[in-house]
Amino acid sequence: AIDAARLLARLKELGATGRDEAGRLCRIAASDADRAGRNLLCGWLRQAGLRIEIDRIGNIYGIWEPDGVSGNPMVMGSHIDTVIDAGIYDGCYGVLSGLAVIEAMQQAGLRPSRPLTVVAFTNEEGVRYAPDMMGSLVAAGGLATDDALAIVGTDGTTLGAELHRIGYAGSREPGFLKPHAYVELHVEQGPILEAEGQPIGAVENLQGISWQKVTIGGMANHAGTTPMVMRRDAGVAAAQTLAFLDRLARDTQGAVATVGTIRFEPNAINVIPSSAIFTVDLRNPDEERLKGQEVALDTFLNGLRSEGFEVTTERLARFQPVTFAPEIVAAIEASAAERQLVCRRMTSGAGHDAQMIVRIAPAAMIFVPSKGGISHNPAEYTADADLIAGANVLLDVARKFSR
Amino acid sequence: AIDAARLLARLKELGATGRDEAGRLCRIAASDADRAGRNLLCGWLRQAGLRIEIDRIGNIYGIWEPDGVSGNPMVMGSHIDTVIDAGIYDGCYGVLSGLAVIEAMQQAGLRPSRPLTVVAFTNEEGVRYAPDMMGSLVAAGGLATDDALAIVGTDGTTLGAELHRIGYAGSREPGFLKPHAYVELHVEQGPILEAEGQPIGAVENLQGISWQKVTIGGMANHAGTTPMVMRRDAGVAAAQTLAFLDRLARDTQGAVATVGTIRFEPNAINVIPSSAIFTVDLRNPDEERLKGQEVALDTFLNGLRSEGFEVTTERLARFQPVTFAPEIVAAIEASAAERQLVCRRMTSGAGHDAQMIVRIAPAAMIFVPSKGGISHNPAEYTADADLIAGANVLLDVARKFSR
Ligand SMILES: NC(=O)NCCC(=O)O
Ligand SMILES: NC(=O)NCCC(=O)O
């Protein structure tokens, strides 16, 4: 079994590393805080005697390849980058549990018949550089490495330069390691497992994700002298778009919609905004419905164009819904049953690295409950017992697929 | 008559001074760009032989007090601070025309029976430090000097420290100079004079202004996993408030409403906003209707509170509508008539320093047309002929009230 105390202690230690001045966890991809987290992780990988490999997109692999063992590895992992003001579980839990599984097998003197690998993928969150799940997307061949490295972030930097700066621009070609199977353990980040009192989720699919940046151009003018009928207020047009997307998501089965970022130009109290720039995150487990949400947004924006606004959209990410490997989902269920943990099959609302890796290898995910369904928030919490249970299910599945 | 060529050349030169890296005119109060503009202005005041006085709030006075002439001065002026990405006329036109009037009288050997003064008030725009019209408000005794100097700006600085830094924290007590009368020449910044083909506006009143900062607190959560019905999305609540204010202003006689600035926290693409902070600018020439707009906003915000949002408001500025001095308005009309310039009485949609000075002295304003009604925008434009006509009307009125 997993060394529970060590797993929990490492989760806390990693969560305390690289906080900002305000004490917030902002381990944004390729930032100084990310470097601090990576350094800590690499120390633990080394302690476990793993071979560390870093690829050109900064993915970190810790490889356990006992003498005489070869072949495609059984891979576990997730990411250690975070959103702004994050919780400590999202991503880190999957990486540290993967390491804990390898250590448990070493400790028990178990000899796998293929290598085991734990991976921390770069920039899963996509907060600074879009798209999200970038490291795993590149590793799966869905985005050329050099194109990804050249992506410009919200702060004008490029991922390539920042990876170089923090010392994690590795030399291995992404994709150098072909998984035999990939299993990702993660907190649910949603309310379902808690609400239904089930400790384990066997994730059989993951919803589609559509990210766009929308820019609405209106006309700056004086807030006091410009009659309402003569305005082309980009801020009001943006507000109407937000309200529309919210209503649309409420009216569309399975849909969610979020505008997480916004900016007005020139952003002065007595100047009608000349432009409004915001991001749109649309999701749906059903590809046709997701397309429907995108079309409805386009139609709404066309309406604004016909009112005289200049509207442009930029695609930041687009991933279709995926279905995970049934044999791994079944193995998760079997492990949970053996350990007398209630388990349900479910859909993932969040994007995950497994969603990319399933393009090149059988992959699936294990979920554990998130208190109140809260994530991307410092109040994110999963009970210790649930964390340990999930890690032990990962151990069972990893043993099975490394035999 | 006014030296037209010099006035136009100075307007251009001042408008070219202190541009930002992007070439935008951002002569924000007490910034480096403001210092550059002030230095240029003071040079011209000195050239005209005026005595320069600077008060503790940074208002600059250029005083023409020929030997043996005393008493309360006839004052002309406006401001030279600007919004972000501004036009070159707003404010500067009134200050430079006041100087041109004094120079024209000096040139013509006219001897006034009371001093003439041109003033440039500090921070009329209120973009960095609220409230707007701050220098004239302090000079009129409506705000204590030390309180004004302690006001914290959008960038965390205080006006007092910044005035000191740019070398324009003067020693005179604001209000040291009591105007006999105050006349402010300004571009209309609205569409009326151009639409009606009238070159001169005699401004008889000015609408009320209500500025607030609104903070809506919701709950950060994951954009992908959080069902629509479980969200408390501060961004959507803000968007609904913007859309509501826009509709309300369209439905309320005389009303305008503007949300010029907005910010989401944590401002990440896949995080539901935990808070939205925005400014509200409400105006109406009718005090009761303006109060009605404020009450409607409060009611709307209470609705958000009852949905579980935390909502706080902060008062940034509140000015009631004012009526200008009828004898000055009549003098403006008389001058226009003599010069065969069509003139209309009108209301000002913008706030102006005259609105503050009318508390302590008879005051009124002269407007000239703004092309397309555009202001607070680099496309702000008034034809040279209109600029000259307005300055000559100012000359007539200043002569009359300095006799
Ligand atoms: N698991 C997770 O939070 N992934 C970030 C990508 C997303 O927004 O779903
Ligand atoms: N004239 C002018 O633009 N004043 C700024 C204050 C306002 O917003 O009305």
CSV table of N, CA, C and O in Angstrom, one decimal, chain A residues 83-84 125 127 188-191 207 211 219-226 228 230-231 236 239 242 246 249-250 255-262 264 266-271 273 279 281 283 316 349-350 373-377, chain B residues 83-84 125 127 188-191 207 211 219-226 228 230-231 236 239 242 246 249-250 255-262 264 266-271 273 279 281 283 316 349-350 373-377:
chain,number,residue,atom,x,y,z
A,83,VAL,N,-3.7,27.4,-11.5
A,83,VAL,CA,-4.3,28.7,-11.9
A,83,VAL,C,-3.8,29.8,-10.9
A,83,VAL,O,-2.9,29.5,-10.1
A,84,ILE,N,-4.4,31.0,-11.0
A,84,ILE,CA,-4.1,32.1,-10.1
A,84,ILE,C,-4.9,31.8,-8.8
A,84,ILE,O,-6.1,31.6,-8.9
A,125,GLU,N,-2.8,24.1,-17.2
A,125,GLU,CA,-3.9,25.0,-16.9
A,125,GLU,C,-4.2,26.0,-18.0
A,125,GLU,O,-5.4,26.5,-18.2
A,127,VAL,N,-3.5,29.1,-18.3
A,127,VAL,CA,-3.8,30.4,-17.8
A,127,VAL,C,-3.0,31.5,-18.5
A,127,VAL,O,-3.5,32.5,-18.8
A,188,GLU,N,-11.9,15.5,-8.3
A,188,GLU,CA,-13.0,15.7,-9.3
A,188,GLU,C,-13.1,17.1,-9.8
A,188,GLU,O,-13.4,17.4,-10.9
A,189,GLN,N,-12.9,18.1,-8.8
A,189,GLN,CA,-13.1,19.5,-9.1
A,189,GLN,C,-14.6,19.9,-9.3
A,189,GLN,O,-14.9,21.0,-9.7
A,190,GLY,N,-15.5,18.9,-9.1
A,190,GLY,CA,-16.9,19.2,-9.3
A,190,GLY,C,-17.6,18.5,-8.1
A,190,GLY,O,-17.0,17.9,-7.3
A,191,PRO,N,-18.9,18.7,-8.1
A,191,PRO,CA,-19.7,18.3,-6.9
A,191,PRO,C,-20.3,16.9,-6.9
A,191,PRO,O,-20.9,16.5,-5.9
A,207,GLN,N,-15.6,16.0,-21.4
A,207,GLN,CA,-16.3,16.9,-22.3
A,207,GLN,C,-15.5,17.7,-23.3
A,207,GLN,O,-14.3,17.9,-23.0
A,211,TRP,N,-12.3,27.3,-26.4
A,211,TRP,CA,-11.8,28.6,-25.8
A,211,TRP,C,-11.6,29.6,-27.0
A,211,TRP,O,-10.9,29.3,-28.0
A,219,MET,N,-16.7,52.7,-30.0
A,219,MET,CA,-16.1,54.0,-30.2
A,219,MET,C,-16.0,54.7,-28.8
A,219,MET,O,-17.0,54.9,-28.2
A,220,ALA,N,-14.8,55.2,-28.5
A,220,ALA,CA,-14.6,56.0,-27.3
A,220,ALA,C,-15.3,57.3,-27.5
A,220,ALA,O,-15.3,57.9,-28.6
A,221,ASN,N,-15.9,57.8,-26.4
A,221,ASN,CA,-16.5,59.1,-26.4
A,221,ASN,C,-16.8,59.5,-25.0
A,221,ASN,O,-16.6,58.7,-24.1
A,222,HIS,N,-17.2,60.7,-24.8
A,222,HIS,CA,-17.4,61.3,-23.5
A,222,HIS,C,-18.6,60.8,-22.8
A,222,HIS,O,-19.7,60.7,-23.4
A,223,ALA,N,-18.4,60.3,-21.6
A,223,ALA,CA,-19.4,59.7,-20.8
A,223,ALA,C,-20.6,60.7,-20.5
A,223,ALA,O,-21.7,60.2,-20.2
A,224,GLY,N,-20.3,61.9,-20.5
A,224,GLY,CA,-21.3,62.9,-20.1
A,224,GLY,C,-22.1,63.5,-21.2
A,224,GLY,O,-23.3,63.9,-21.1
A,225,THR,N,-21.4,63.7,-22.3
A,225,THR,CA,-22.0,64.4,-23.4
A,225,THR,C,-22.6,63.6,-24.5
A,225,THR,O,-23.3,64.1,-25.4
A,226,THR,N,-22.4,62.3,-24.5
A,226,THR,CA,-22.8,61.5,-25.6
A,226,THR,C,-24.2,60.8,-25.3
A,226,THR,O,-24.3,60.0,-24.5
A,228,MET,N,-27.4,58.5,-25.3
A,228,MET,CA,-27.4,57.0,-25.3
A,228,MET,C,-27.6,56.5,-26.8
A,228,MET,O,-26.9,55.6,-27.1
A,230,MET,N,-26.5,57.8,-29.5
A,230,MET,CA,-25.4,58.0,-30.3
A,230,MET,C,-24.1,57.1,-29.9
A,230,MET,O,-23.1,57.3,-30.5
A,231,ARG,N,-24.3,56.2,-28.9
A,231,ARG,CA,-23.2,55.5,-28.4
A,231,ARG,C,-22.9,54.2,-29.2
A,231,ARG,O,-23.8,53.6,-29.7
A,236,VAL,N,-20.8,47.8,-23.0
A,236,VAL,CA,-22.2,47.3,-22.9
A,236,VAL,C,-22.4,46.1,-23.9
A,236,VAL,O,-23.0,45.1,-23.5
A,239,ALA,N,-21.0,43.2,-22.2
A,239,ALA,CA,-21.8,42.8,-21.1
A,239,ALA,C,-23.0,42.0,-21.6
A,239,ALA,O,-23.4,41.0,-21.1
A,242,LEU,N,-21.9,38.5,-22.4
A,242,LEU,CA,-21.7,37.7,-21.2
A,242,LEU,C,-23.1,37.2,-20.7
A,242,LEU,O,-23.3,36.0,-20.4
A,246,ASP,N,-24.4,33.2,-20.6
A,246,ASP,CA,-24.9,32.6,-19.4
A,246,ASP,C,-26.3,32.0,-19.6
A,246,ASP,O,-26.5,30.8,-19.2
A,249,ALA,N,-26.1,28.9,-21.8
A,249,ALA,CA,-25.6,27.6,-21.2
A,249,ALA,C,-26.7,27.1,-20.3
A,249,ALA,O,-26.8,25.8,-20.2
A,250,ARG,N,-27.4,27.9,-19.6
A,250,ARG,CA,-28.5,27.4,-18.7
A,250,ARG,C,-29.6,26.7,-19.5
A,250,ARG,O,-30.3,25.8,-19.0
A,255,ALA,N,-24.4,22.0,-20.9
A,255,ALA,CA,-23.5,23.1,-21.3
A,255,ALA,C,-23.0,23.8,-20.0
A,255,ALA,O,-23.8,24.0,-19.0
A,256,VAL,N,-21.8,24.3,-20.1
A,256,VAL,CA,-21.4,25.4,-19.2
A,256,VAL,C,-20.7,26.5,-20.0
A,256,VAL,O,-20.2,26.2,-21.1
A,257,ALA,N,-20.7,27.7,-19.5
A,257,ALA,CA,-20.0,28.8,-20.2
A,257,ALA,C,-19.5,29.8,-19.2
A,257,ALA,O,-20.1,30.1,-18.2
A,258,THR,N,-18.3,30.2,-19.4
A,258,THR,CA,-17.6,31.1,-18.5
A,258,THR,C,-16.8,32.2,-19.2
A,258,THR,O,-16.1,31.9,-20.2
A,259,VAL,N,-16.9,33.4,-18.7
A,259,VAL,CA,-16.0,34.5,-19.2
A,259,VAL,C,-15.2,34.8,-18.0
A,259,VAL,O,-15.6,35.4,-17.0
A,260,GLY,N,-14.0,34.3,-18.0
A,260,GLY,CA,-13.1,34.5,-16.8
A,260,GLY,C,-12.2,35.7,-16.8
A,260,GLY,O,-11.8,36.2,-15.8
A,261,THR,N,-12.0,36.3,-18.0
A,261,THR,CA,-11.1,37.4,-18.1
A,261,THR,C,-11.8,38.5,-19.0
A,261,THR,O,-12.5,38.2,-19.9
A,262,ILE,N,-11.6,39.8,-18.6
A,262,ILE,CA,-12.1,40.9,-19.4
A,262,ILE,C,-11.2,42.1,-19.2
A,262,ILE,O,-10.6,42.2,-18.2
A,264,PHE,N,-11.3,46.4,-20.6
A,264,PHE,CA,-11.8,47.5,-21.4
A,264,PHE,C,-10.7,48.4,-21.8
A,264,PHE,O,-9.7,48.6,-21.1
A,266,PRO,N,-10.3,52.6,-23.2
A,266,PRO,CA,-9.1,52.9,-22.5
A,266,PRO,C,-9.2,52.7,-21.0
A,266,PRO,O,-8.2,52.9,-20.3
A,267,ASN,N,-10.3,52.2,-20.5
A,267,ASN,CA,-10.4,51.9,-19.1
A,267,ASN,C,-10.4,53.1,-18.2
A,267,ASN,O,-9.6,53.2,-17.3
A,268,ALA,N,-11.1,54.2,-18.6
A,268,ALA,CA,-11.2,55.4,-17.8
A,268,ALA,C,-12.7,55.6,-17.4
A,268,ALA,O,-13.6,55.4,-18.2
A,269,ILE,N,-12.9,56.1,-16.2
A,269,ILE,CA,-14.2,56.2,-15.6
A,269,ILE,C,-15.2,57.0,-16.5
A,269,ILE,O,-16.3,56.7,-16.6
A,270,ASN,N,-14.7,58.1,-17.1
A,270,ASN,CA,-15.6,58.9,-17.9
A,270,ASN,C,-15.4,58.8,-19.4
A,270,ASN,O,-15.7,59.8,-20.1
A,271,VAL,N,-14.9,57.7,-19.9
A,271,VAL,CA,-14.8,57.5,-21.3
A,271,VAL,C,-15.5,56.2,-21.7
A,271,VAL,O,-15.3,55.1,-21.1
A,273,PRO,N,-16.1,52.9,-23.3
A,273,PRO,CA,-15.1,52.0,-23.8
A,273,PRO,C,-15.0,51.9,-25.3
A,273,PRO,O,-16.0,51.7,-26.0
A,279,THR,N,-12.3,36.6,-22.7
A,279,THR,CA,-12.2,35.2,-23.1
A,279,THR,C,-13.5,34.4,-22.9
A,279,THR,O,-14.3,34.8,-22.0
A,281,ASP,N,-15.1,30.5,-22.5
A,281,ASP,CA,-14.8,29.1,-22.2
A,281,ASP,C,-16.2,28.4,-22.3
A,281,ASP,O,-17.0,28.6,-21.5
A,283,ARG,N,-18.2,24.6,-22.8
A,283,ARG,CA,-18.0,23.2,-22.7
A,283,ARG,C,-19.3,22.4,-22.8
A,283,ARG,O,-20.3,22.9,-22.5
A,316,LEU,N,-8.4,30.0,-29.1
A,316,LEU,CA,-7.3,29.7,-28.1
A,316,LEU,C,-7.2,28.2,-27.9
A,316,LEU,O,-6.1,27.7,-27.6
A,349,GLY,N,-15.7,17.1,-16.2
A,349,GLY,CA,-16.0,18.5,-16.7
A,349,GLY,C,-14.8,19.3,-17.0
A,349,GLY,O,-14.8,20.2,-17.8
A,350,ALA,N,-13.7,19.0,-16.3
A,350,ALA,CA,-12.4,19.7,-16.5
A,350,ALA,C,-11.6,19.0,-17.7
A,350,ALA,O,-11.8,17.8,-17.9
A,373,GLY,N,-17.5,20.7,-4.3
A,373,GLY,CA,-17.3,20.8,-5.7
A,373,GLY,C,-16.4,22.0,-6.1
A,373,GLY,O,-16.3,22.5,-7.2
A,374,ILE,N,-15.6,22.5,-5.1
A,374,ILE,CA,-14.9,23.7,-5.3
A,374,ILE,C,-13.5,23.4,-5.8
A,374,ILE,O,-12.7,22.6,-5.2
A,375,SER,N,-13.1,24.1,-6.9
A,375,SER,CA,-11.7,24.0,-7.4
A,375,SER,C,-11.3,25.3,-8.0
A,375,SER,O,-12.2,26.2,-8.2
A,376,HIS,N,-10.1,25.4,-8.4
A,376,HIS,CA,-9.6,26.7,-8.9
A,376,HIS,C,-9.9,27.8,-7.9
A,376,HIS,O,-10.4,28.9,-8.3
A,377,ASN,N,-9.6,27.5,-6.7
A,377,ASN,CA,-10.0,28.3,-5.6
A,377,ASN,C,-9.2,27.8,-4.4
A,377,ASN,O,-9.1,26.6,-4.3
B,83,VAL,N,-7.7,62.8,-20.3
B,83,VAL,CA,-8.0,61.4,-20.1
B,83,VAL,C,-6.9,60.6,-20.8
B,83,VAL,O,-5.9,61.1,-21.2
B,84,ILE,N,-7.1,59.3,-20.8
B,84,ILE,CA,-6.2,58.4,-21.5
B,84,ILE,C,-6.5,58.4,-23.0
B,84,ILE,O,-7.7,58.2,-23.3
B,125,GLU,N,-10.1,65.9,-14.9
B,125,GLU,CA,-10.6,64.7,-15.6
B,125,GLU,C,-11.0,63.7,-14.5
B,125,GLU,O,-11.9,62.9,-14.7
B,127,VAL,N,-9.5,61.0,-13.8
B,127,VAL,CA,-9.2,59.6,-14.3
B,127,VAL,C,-8.3,58.9,-13.3
B,127,VAL,O,-8.6,57.7,-13.0
B,188,GLU,N,-17.6,71.7,-26.9
B,188,GLU,CA,-18.8,71.1,-26.4
B,188,GLU,C,-18.6,69.7,-25.9
B,188,GLU,O,-19.2,69.3,-25.0
B,189,GLN,N,-17.8,68.9,-26.7
B,189,GLN,CA,-17.6,67.5,-26.4
B,189,GLN,C,-18.9,66.7,-26.7
B,189,GLN,O,-19.0,65.5,-26.3
B,190,GLY,N,-19.9,67.3,-27.2
B,190,GLY,CA,-21.2,66.7,-27.6
B,190,GLY,C,-21.6,67.1,-29.0
B,190,GLY,O,-20.9,67.9,-29.6
B,191,PRO,N,-22.7,66.5,-29.5
B,191,PRO,CA,-23.0,66.7,-30.9
B,191,PRO,C,-24.0,67.8,-31.2
B,191,PRO,O,-24.2,68.1,-32.4
B,207,GLN,N,-25.3,69.4,-16.0
B,207,GLN,CA,-26.0,68.3,-15.4
B,207,GLN,C,-25.3,67.7,-14.1
B,207,GLN,O,-24.1,67.9,-13.9
B,211,TRP,N,-20.7,59.4,-9.5
B,211,TRP,CA,-19.7,58.4,-9.7
B,211,TRP,C,-19.6,57.4,-8.6
B,211,TRP,O,-19.4,57.9,-7.4
B,219,MET,N,-18.1,33.7,-6.2
B,219,MET,CA,-17.3,32.6,-5.8
B,219,MET,C,-16.5,32.0,-6.9
B,219,MET,O,-17.1,31.6,-7.9
B,220,ALA,N,-15.1,32.0,-6.8
B,220,ALA,CA,-14.3,31.4,-7.8
B,220,ALA,C,-14.6,29.9,-7.8
B,220,ALA,O,-14.8,29.3,-6.8
B,221,ASN,N,-14.6,29.3,-9.0
B,221,ASN,CA,-14.7,27.9,-9.1
B,221,ASN,C,-14.3,27.5,-10.5
B,221,ASN,O,-14.0,28.4,-11.4
B,222,HIS,N,-14.3,26.2,-10.7
B,222,HIS,CA,-13.7,25.7,-12.0
B,222,HIS,C,-14.7,25.9,-13.1
B,222,HIS,O,-15.9,25.5,-13.0
B,223,ALA,N,-14.3,26.4,-14.2
B,223,ALA,CA,-15.1,26.7,-15.4
B,223,ALA,C,-15.7,25.5,-16.0
B,223,ALA,O,-16.7,25.6,-16.7
B,224,GLY,N,-15.1,24.3,-15.9
B,224,GLY,CA,-15.5,23.2,-16.6
B,224,GLY,C,-16.4,22.3,-15.7
B,224,GLY,O,-17.3,21.6,-16.3
B,225,THR,N,-16.2,22.3,-14.4
B,225,THR,CA,-16.9,21.3,-13.6
B,225,THR,C,-18.0,21.8,-12.8
B,225,THR,O,-18.8,21.0,-12.2
B,226,THR,N,-18.2,23.1,-12.8
B,226,THR,CA,-19.2,23.7,-12.0
B,226,THR,C,-20.5,23.9,-12.8
B,226,THR,O,-20.6,24.8,-13.7
B,228,MET,N,-24.1,25.2,-14.1
B,228,MET,CA,-24.6,26.5,-14.1
B,228,MET,C,-25.4,26.9,-12.9
B,228,MET,O,-25.2,28.0,-12.3
B,230,MET,N,-25.0,25.9,-9.9
B,230,MET,CA,-24.2,26.0,-8.7
B,230,MET,C,-23.3,27.2,-8.7
B,230,MET,O,-22.5,27.3,-7.8
B,231,ARG,N,-23.4,28.1,-9.7
B,231,ARG,CA,-22.4,29.1,-9.8
B,231,ARG,C,-22.8,30.4,-9.1
B,231,ARG,O,-24.0,30.7,-9.0
B,236,VAL,N,-20.7,37.5,-14.4
B,236,VAL,CA,-22.1,37.6,-15.0
B,236,VAL,C,-22.9,38.6,-14.3
B,236,VAL,O,-23.7,39.3,-14.9
B,239,ALA,N,-22.0,41.9,-15.5
B,239,ALA,CA,-22.5,42.1,-16.9
B,239,ALA,C,-24.0,42.4,-16.9
B,239,ALA,O,-24.5,43.3,-17.6
B,242,LEU,N,-24.3,46.0,-15.9
B,242,LEU,CA,-24.0,46.9,-17.0
B,242,LEU,C,-25.2,47.0,-18.0
B,242,LEU,O,-25.6,48.1,-18.4
B,246,ASP,N,-27.6,50.4,-18.8
B,246,ASP,CA,-27.7,50.9,-20.2
B,246,ASP,C,-29.2,51.0,-20.5
B,246,ASP,O,-29.6,52.0,-21.0
B,249,ALA,N,-30.8,53.9,-18.6
B,249,ALA,CA,-30.5,55.3,-19.1
B,249,ALA,C,-31.3,55.5,-20.3
B,249,ALA,O,-31.8,56.7,-20.6
B,250,ARG,N,-31.5,54.5,-21.2
B,250,ARG,CA,-32.3,54.7,-22.4
B,250,ARG,C,-33.7,55.0,-22.1
B,250,ARG,O,-34.4,55.7,-22.8
B,255,ALA,N,-31.1,61.0,-19.2
B,255,ALA,CA,-30.1,60.2,-18.5
B,255,ALA,C,-29.0,59.7,-19.5
B,255,ALA,O,-29.2,59.5,-20.6
B,256,VAL,N,-27.8,59.6,-18.9
B,256,VAL,CA,-26.7,58.8,-19.5
B,256,VAL,C,-26.1,58.0,-18.4
B,256,VAL,O,-26.2,58.3,-17.3
B,257,ALA,N,-25.5,56.8,-18.8
B,257,ALA,CA,-24.9,55.9,-17.9
B,257,ALA,C,-23.7,55.3,-18.6
B,257,ALA,O,-23.8,54.8,-19.8
B,258,THR,N,-22.6,55.2,-17.9
B,258,THR,CA,-21.4,54.6,-18.5
B,258,THR,C,-20.6,53.8,-17.5
B,258,THR,O,-20.4,54.2,-16.4
B,259,VAL,N,-20.2,52.6,-17.9
B,259,VAL,CA,-19.2,51.8,-17.1
B,259,VAL,C,-18.0,51.9,-17.9
B,259,VAL,O,-17.8,51.2,-19.0
B,260,GLY,N,-17.0,52.7,-17.5
B,260,GLY,CA,-15.8,52.9,-18.3
B,260,GLY,C,-14.7,52.0,-17.9
B,260,GLY,O,-13.8,51.8,-18.7
B,261,THR,N,-14.7,51.5,-16.6
B,261,THR,CA,-13.6,50.6,-16.2
B,261,THR,C,-14.2,49.3,-15.6
B,261,THR,O,-15.2,49.3,-14.9
B,262,ILE,N,-13.5,48.2,-15.8
B,262,ILE,CA,-13.9,47.0,-15.2
B,262,ILE,C,-12.7,46.1,-15.0
B,262,ILE,O,-11.7,46.2,-15.7
B,264,PHE,N,-11.9,41.9,-13.4
B,264,PHE,CA,-12.3,40.6,-12.8
B,264,PHE,C,-11.2,40.1,-12.0
B,264,PHE,O,-10.0,40.2,-12.3
B,266,PRO,N,-10.1,36.1,-10.2
B,266,PRO,CA,-8.7,36.3,-10.4
B,266,PRO,C,-8.3,36.6,-11.9
B,266,PRO,O,-7.1,36.7,-12.2
B,267,ASN,N,-9.2,36.7,-12.8
B,267,ASN,CA,-9.0,37.0,-14.2
B,267,ASN,C,-8.2,35.9,-14.9
B,267,ASN,O,-7.2,36.2,-15.5
B,268,ALA,N,-8.7,34.7,-14.8
B,268,ALA,CA,-8.1,33.6,-15.5
B,268,ALA,C,-9.2,32.9,-16.4
B,268,ALA,O,-10.4,32.8,-16.0
B,269,ILE,N,-8.8,32.4,-17.5
B,269,ILE,CA,-9.7,32.0,-18.5
B,269,ILE,C,-10.7,30.9,-18.0
B,269,ILE,O,-11.8,30.8,-18.4
B,270,ASN,N,-10.1,30.0,-17.2
B,270,ASN,CA,-11.0,28.8,-16.8
B,270,ASN,C,-11.3,28.9,-15.3
B,270,ASN,O,-11.5,27.8,-14.6
B,271,VAL,N,-11.4,30.1,-14.8
B,271,VAL,CA,-11.9,30.3,-13.4
B,271,VAL,C,-13.1,31.2,-13.4
B,271,VAL,O,-13.0,32.3,-13.9
B,273,PRO,N,-15.2,34.1,-12.2
B,273,PRO,CA,-14.7,35.2,-11.5
B,273,PRO,C,-15.2,35.3,-10.0
B,273,PRO,O,-16.4,35.1,-9.8
B,279,THR,N,-16.6,50.8,-12.4
B,279,THR,CA,-17.1,52.1,-12.0
B,279,THR,C,-18.4,52.4,-12.8
B,279,THR,O,-18.6,52.0,-13.9
B,281,ASP,N,-20.8,55.7,-13.9
B,281,ASP,CA,-20.9,57.2,-14.1
B,281,ASP,C,-22.4,57.4,-14.6
B,281,ASP,O,-22.7,57.0,-15.7
B,283,ARG,N,-25.5,60.3,-15.1
B,283,ARG,CA,-25.7,61.8,-15.2
B,283,ARG,C,-27.1,62.1,-15.6
B,283,ARG,O,-27.8,61.3,-16.3
B,316,LEU,N,-17.4,57.9,-5.4
B,316,LEU,CA,-16.2,58.6,-6.0
B,316,LEU,C,-16.5,60.0,-6.2
B,316,LEU,O,-15.5,60.9,-6.1
B,349,GLY,N,-23.2,68.6,-20.8
B,349,GLY,CA,-23.2,67.2,-20.4
B,349,GLY,C,-22.0,66.8,-19.6
B,349,GLY,O,-22.0,65.8,-18.8
B,350,ALA,N,-20.9,67.5,-19.9
B,350,ALA,CA,-19.6,67.2,-19.2
B,350,ALA,C,-19.6,68.0,-17.9
B,350,ALA,O,-20.2,69.1,-17.8
B,373,GLY,N,-19.4,65.3,-32.4
B,373,GLY,CA,-19.7,65.1,-30.9
B,373,GLY,C,-18.7,64.3,-30.2
B,373,GLY,O,-18.9,63.8,-29.1
B,374,ILE,N,-17.5,64.1,-30.9
B,374,ILE,CA,-16.5,63.2,-30.3
B,374,ILE,C,-15.6,63.9,-29.4
B,374,ILE,O,-15.0,64.9,-29.7
B,375,SER,N,-15.4,63.3,-28.2
B,375,SER,CA,-14.4,63.8,-27.2
B,375,SER,C,-13.9,62.6,-26.4
B,375,SER,O,-14.4,61.5,-26.5
B,376,HIS,N,-12.9,62.9,-25.6
B,376,HIS,CA,-12.2,61.8,-24.8
B,376,HIS,C,-11.8,60.7,-25.8
B,376,HIS,O,-12.0,59.5,-25.6
B,377,ASN,N,-11.3,61.2,-26.9
B,377,ASN,CA,-10.9,60.3,-28.0
B,377,ASN,C,-10.0,61.1,-28.9
B,377,ASN,O,-10.2,62.3,-29.0
